[in-house]
Short mmCIF file of C-alpha atoms in Angstrom, two decimals:
data_model
loop_
_atom_site.label_atom_id
_atom_site.label_comp_id
_atom_site.label_asym_id
_atom_site.label_seq_id
_atom_site.Cartn_x
_atom_site.Cartn_y
_atom_site.Cartn_z
CA ARG A 110 0.14 0.00 0.10
CA LYS A 111 1.34 3.53 -0.82
CA GLU A 112 1.92 5.43 2.41
CA VAL A 113 2.47 8.94 3.21
CA GLU A 114 3.69 9.67 6.50
CA GLN A 115 3.75 12.63 8.84
CA ASP A 116 4.30 13.08 12.33
CA PRO A 117 1.01 14.24 14.00
CA GLY A 118 2.42 16.57 16.47
CA PRO A 119 1.04 18.63 17.94
CA PHE A 120 3.84 21.32 17.14
CA ASN A 121 3.39 23.93 19.75
CA VAL A 122 5.37 26.90 19.11
CA PRO A 123 5.44 30.89 20.02
CA GLU A 124 4.80 33.42 17.81
CA GLY A 125 7.59 34.62 15.52
CA ALA A 126 9.14 31.15 15.72
CA THR A 127 10.26 29.13 12.62
CA VAL A 128 8.72 25.48 12.38
CA ALA A 129 9.20 22.61 9.90
CA PHE A 130 7.70 19.62 9.14
CA ASN A 131 8.47 16.76 6.96
CA CYS A 132 6.38 14.35 5.17
CA THR A 133 7.89 11.05 3.94
CA TYR A 134 6.01 8.91 0.90
CA SER A 135 6.91 5.28 0.15
CA ASN A 136 5.84 5.33 -3.65
CA SER A 137 8.95 6.43 -5.77
CA ALA A 138 7.05 7.13 -8.98
CA SER A 139 5.00 9.93 -7.14
CA GLN A 140 5.07 12.91 -9.41
CA SER A 141 3.08 15.35 -7.77
CA PHE A 142 3.19 17.07 -3.96
CA PHE A 143 1.08 19.35 -2.34
CA TRP A 144 0.74 20.91 1.03
CA TYR A 145 -3.04 21.79 2.30
CA ARG A 146 -4.13 23.45 5.31
CA GLN A 147 -7.01 22.20 7.25
CA ASP A 148 -8.75 24.64 9.86
CA CYS A 149 -10.58 22.95 12.41
CA ARG A 150 -14.07 21.71 11.51
CA LYS A 151 -13.25 23.04 8.03
CA GLU A 152 -12.41 21.52 4.67
CA PRO A 153 -8.63 21.24 3.53
CA LYS A 154 -7.36 23.95 1.32
CA LEU A 155 -4.56 23.77 -1.23
CA LEU A 156 -1.45 25.73 0.65
CA MET A 157 0.87 25.38 -2.08
CA SER A 158 2.18 22.80 -4.60
CA VAL A 159 5.74 21.51 -4.20
CA TYR A 160 8.15 21.70 -7.24
CA SER A 161 11.25 19.58 -7.70
CA SER A 162 13.56 22.93 -7.08
CA GLY A 163 11.79 24.12 -4.03
CA ASN A 164 9.22 27.07 -3.98
CA GLU A 165 8.32 30.06 -1.60
CA ASP A 166 5.14 31.68 -0.87
CA GLY A 167 5.80 34.60 1.51
CA ARG A 168 6.66 32.82 4.90
CA PHE A 169 6.32 29.53 3.62
CA THR A 170 8.81 27.44 1.98
CA ALA A 171 8.14 24.04 0.38
CA GLN A 172 11.04 21.71 -0.44
CA LEU A 173 11.34 18.09 -2.22
CA ASN A 174 13.84 15.50 -2.12
CA ARG A 175 13.38 12.80 -4.41
CA ALA A 176 16.23 10.87 -3.29
CA SER A 177 14.98 10.32 0.19
CA GLN A 178 11.44 10.57 -0.75
CA TYR A 179 10.27 13.30 1.60
CA ILE A 180 8.88 17.13 1.31
CA SER A 181 8.96 19.65 3.95
CA LEU A 182 7.21 22.67 4.64
CA LEU A 183 9.15 25.52 6.56
CA ILE A 184 7.09 28.42 8.32
CA ARG A 185 8.87 31.53 9.14
CA ASP A 186 7.86 34.20 11.36
CA SER A 187 4.66 31.94 12.73
CA LYS A 188 1.51 33.70 13.52
CA LEU A 189 -1.40 32.84 15.88
CA SER A 190 -3.35 32.31 12.60
CA ASP A 191 -1.22 29.47 11.31
CA SER A 192 -2.62 27.30 13.75
CA ALA A 193 -4.15 24.52 11.87
CA THR A 194 -3.39 21.03 10.51
CA TYR A 195 -1.01 20.74 7.59
CA LEU A 196 -1.75 17.62 5.18
CA CYS A 197 0.72 16.48 2.76
CA VAL A 198 -0.60 14.90 -0.20
CA VAL A 199 1.34 13.13 -2.99
CA ARG A 200 -0.04 11.82 -6.16
CA GLU A 201 1.61 9.39 -8.70
CA GLY A 202 -0.04 10.64 -11.93
CA SER A 203 -3.35 9.05 -11.89
CA TYR A 204 -6.36 10.75 -10.74
CA ILE A 205 -6.07 9.59 -6.80
CA PRO A 206 -3.91 11.29 -4.53
CA THR A 207 -2.91 9.94 -1.14
CA PHE A 208 -3.17 12.13 1.50
CA GLY A 209 -0.89 12.03 5.29
CA ARG A 210 -2.82 12.00 8.55
CA GLY A 211 -1.71 15.66 9.05
CA THR A 212 0.37 17.50 11.49
CA SER A 213 -1.03 19.73 14.13
CA LEU A 214 0.43 23.17 14.24
CA ILE A 215 -0.49 25.40 17.53
CA VAL A 216 1.30 28.94 17.76
CA HIS A 217 0.98 30.60 20.79
CA PRO A 218 1.04 34.22 21.91
CA ASP B 88 -14.46 31.47 -7.30
CA VAL B 89 -14.61 27.78 -7.40
CA LYS B 90 -16.97 26.33 -5.32
CA VAL B 91 -18.28 22.72 -4.29
CA THR B 92 -21.32 23.02 -2.22
CA GLN B 93 -22.57 19.53 -0.19
CA SER B 94 -26.12 19.22 0.44
CA SER B 95 -26.01 19.34 4.74
CA ARG B 96 -23.60 20.58 7.19
CA TYR B 97 -24.85 18.59 9.95
CA LEU B 98 -27.19 15.10 9.61
CA VAL B 99 -28.62 13.12 12.25
CA LYS B 100 -29.94 9.59 10.97
CA ARG B 101 -31.02 6.27 12.50
CA THR B 102 -29.56 3.09 12.18
CA GLY B 103 -30.67 1.16 9.02
CA GLU B 104 -31.75 4.44 7.31
CA LYS B 105 -31.16 5.04 3.89
CA VAL B 106 -29.06 8.11 3.22
CA PHE B 107 -28.17 10.37 0.42
CA LEU B 108 -25.13 12.98 0.35
CA GLU B 109 -25.04 15.11 -2.31
CA CYS B 110 -22.09 17.07 -3.72
CA VAL B 111 -22.29 19.82 -6.35
CA GLN B 112 -19.55 21.31 -8.34
CA ASP B 113 -19.51 24.33 -10.17
CA MET B 114 -16.06 24.33 -12.27
CA ASP B 115 -16.97 21.59 -14.94
CA HIS B 116 -14.29 19.04 -13.38
CA GLU B 117 -14.20 15.59 -15.00
CA ASN B 118 -12.98 14.15 -11.41
CA MET B 119 -15.20 13.85 -8.21
CA PHE B 120 -14.38 12.11 -4.91
CA TRP B 121 -15.79 11.09 -1.81
CA TYR B 122 -13.75 10.81 1.54
CA ARG B 123 -14.38 10.37 5.16
CA GLN B 124 -12.58 11.77 7.94
CA ASP B 125 -12.02 10.63 11.30
CA PRO B 126 -9.82 11.35 14.11
CA GLY B 127 -6.32 9.91 14.09
CA LEU B 128 -7.31 8.19 10.57
CA GLY B 129 -7.12 11.23 8.32
CA LEU B 130 -8.84 11.29 5.08
CA ARG B 131 -9.81 7.92 3.52
CA LEU B 132 -11.22 7.74 0.16
CA ILE B 133 -14.46 6.01 -0.36
CA TYR B 134 -15.28 6.24 -4.32
CA PHE B 135 -14.19 8.33 -7.08
CA SER B 136 -15.50 9.25 -10.53
CA TYR B 137 -13.48 10.60 -13.55
CA ASP B 138 -16.42 10.88 -15.73
CA VAL B 139 -20.51 10.83 -15.97
CA LYS B 140 -21.80 7.31 -14.97
CA MET B 141 -18.12 5.93 -14.23
CA LYS B 142 -16.80 5.40 -10.87
CA GLU B 143 -14.30 3.59 -8.88
CA LYS B 144 -13.77 2.15 -5.71
CA GLY B 145 -11.60 3.89 -3.19
CA ASP B 146 -10.18 2.17 -0.17
CA ILE B 147 -12.92 1.86 1.89
CA PRO B 148 -16.22 1.18 -0.44
CA GLU B 149 -18.02 -1.15 1.70
CA GLY B 150 -21.46 -0.13 2.77
CA TYR B 151 -21.48 2.72 0.20
CA SER B 152 -22.35 3.35 -3.18
CA VAL B 153 -22.38 6.43 -5.52
CA SER B 154 -24.19 7.86 -8.28
CA ARG B 155 -22.82 10.40 -10.99
CA GLU B 156 -25.79 11.12 -13.48
CA LYS B 157 -24.69 14.55 -14.21
CA LYS B 158 -20.94 15.89 -14.57
CA GLU B 159 -21.36 18.60 -11.94
CA ARG B 160 -23.01 16.06 -9.28
CA PHE B 161 -21.90 13.42 -7.30
CA SER B 162 -24.02 11.33 -4.57
CA LEU B 163 -23.12 9.39 -1.76
CA ILE B 164 -25.37 6.67 -0.68
CA LEU B 165 -25.38 4.67 2.54
CA GLU B 166 -27.42 1.61 1.86
CA SER B 167 -28.26 1.03 5.41
CA ALA B 168 -26.58 3.61 7.73
CA SER B 169 -24.72 1.85 10.75
CA THR B 170 -23.19 3.47 13.76
CA ASN B 171 -19.51 3.06 12.52
CA GLN B 172 -20.62 5.45 9.53
CA THR B 173 -20.69 8.38 12.08
CA SER B 174 -18.12 10.63 10.40
CA MET B 175 -17.22 13.59 8.60
CA TYR B 176 -17.84 13.15 4.74
CA LEU B 177 -16.15 15.52 2.67
CA CYS B 178 -16.62 15.79 -1.43
CA ALA B 179 -14.02 16.92 -3.55
CA SER B 180 -13.46 17.64 -7.49
CA SER B 181 -10.43 18.48 -9.71
CA SER B 182 -9.82 18.60 -13.28
CA PRO B 183 -7.62 15.59 -14.90
CA SER B 184 -5.47 18.11 -17.02
CA GLY B 185 -3.54 21.28 -16.30
CA SER B 186 -0.96 21.89 -13.33
CA PRO B 187 -1.15 21.58 -10.49
CA ARG B 188 -4.40 19.65 -10.68
CA GLU B 189 -5.54 20.36 -7.08
CA GLN B 190 -8.72 19.14 -5.49
CA TYR B 191 -11.11 21.48 -3.87
CA PHE B 192 -13.14 20.57 -1.39
CA GLY B 193 -16.85 21.02 0.01
CA PRO B 194 -17.35 22.29 3.56
CA GLY B 195 -18.23 18.57 4.61
CA THR B 196 -20.99 17.13 6.37
CA ARG B 197 -20.78 15.84 9.65
CA LEU B 198 -23.05 12.52 9.87
CA THR B 199 -24.43 11.21 13.19
CA VAL B 200 -26.01 7.50 12.85
CA THR B 201 -27.80 6.77 16.19
#
């Protein structure tokens, strides 16, 4: 079975901190990678795609390491509003993405 | 603005009832999905559809069926609801073409079976 593994956390960090999450995947044929954010009792929403060369969107940086089969998400200068569950998503190239179980982030004052 | 809507946010049904969960998307997406989400288990795929009248089983199809008569609508049916089907149900859609083919989710239906 194709697996996507995440540390469930919670990661408890103060405002302004830098925090990083990793996600490992088992299927070496995976082609597409994403980070989704899910707020409590809400639906998941795309945070960012992850490209081979790495990509940045404001305070968020995503990296892909194909050799070691993991992706990462780095959040700089954490805000209270960053508190959420972050879902790692991997797709082989078919229609079906595989979701990790999510990493919980709590940013406190 | 893209939109996926689900017929109910909260639903309470009795054991043995037949339950219909409706999902509609306005993005002309070919692919539609039904997931359930439970604490500690993450999102689990129940069924998906890549075209009208086409359906494929996901990881946990037992006790469920689906219907896709129109491109924009994907229904999940619990033939005889049981208490272990109490869960959050999420519908999603995506386009098979283009990049990055992200999924758009509906707001979810929290189903309680008593």
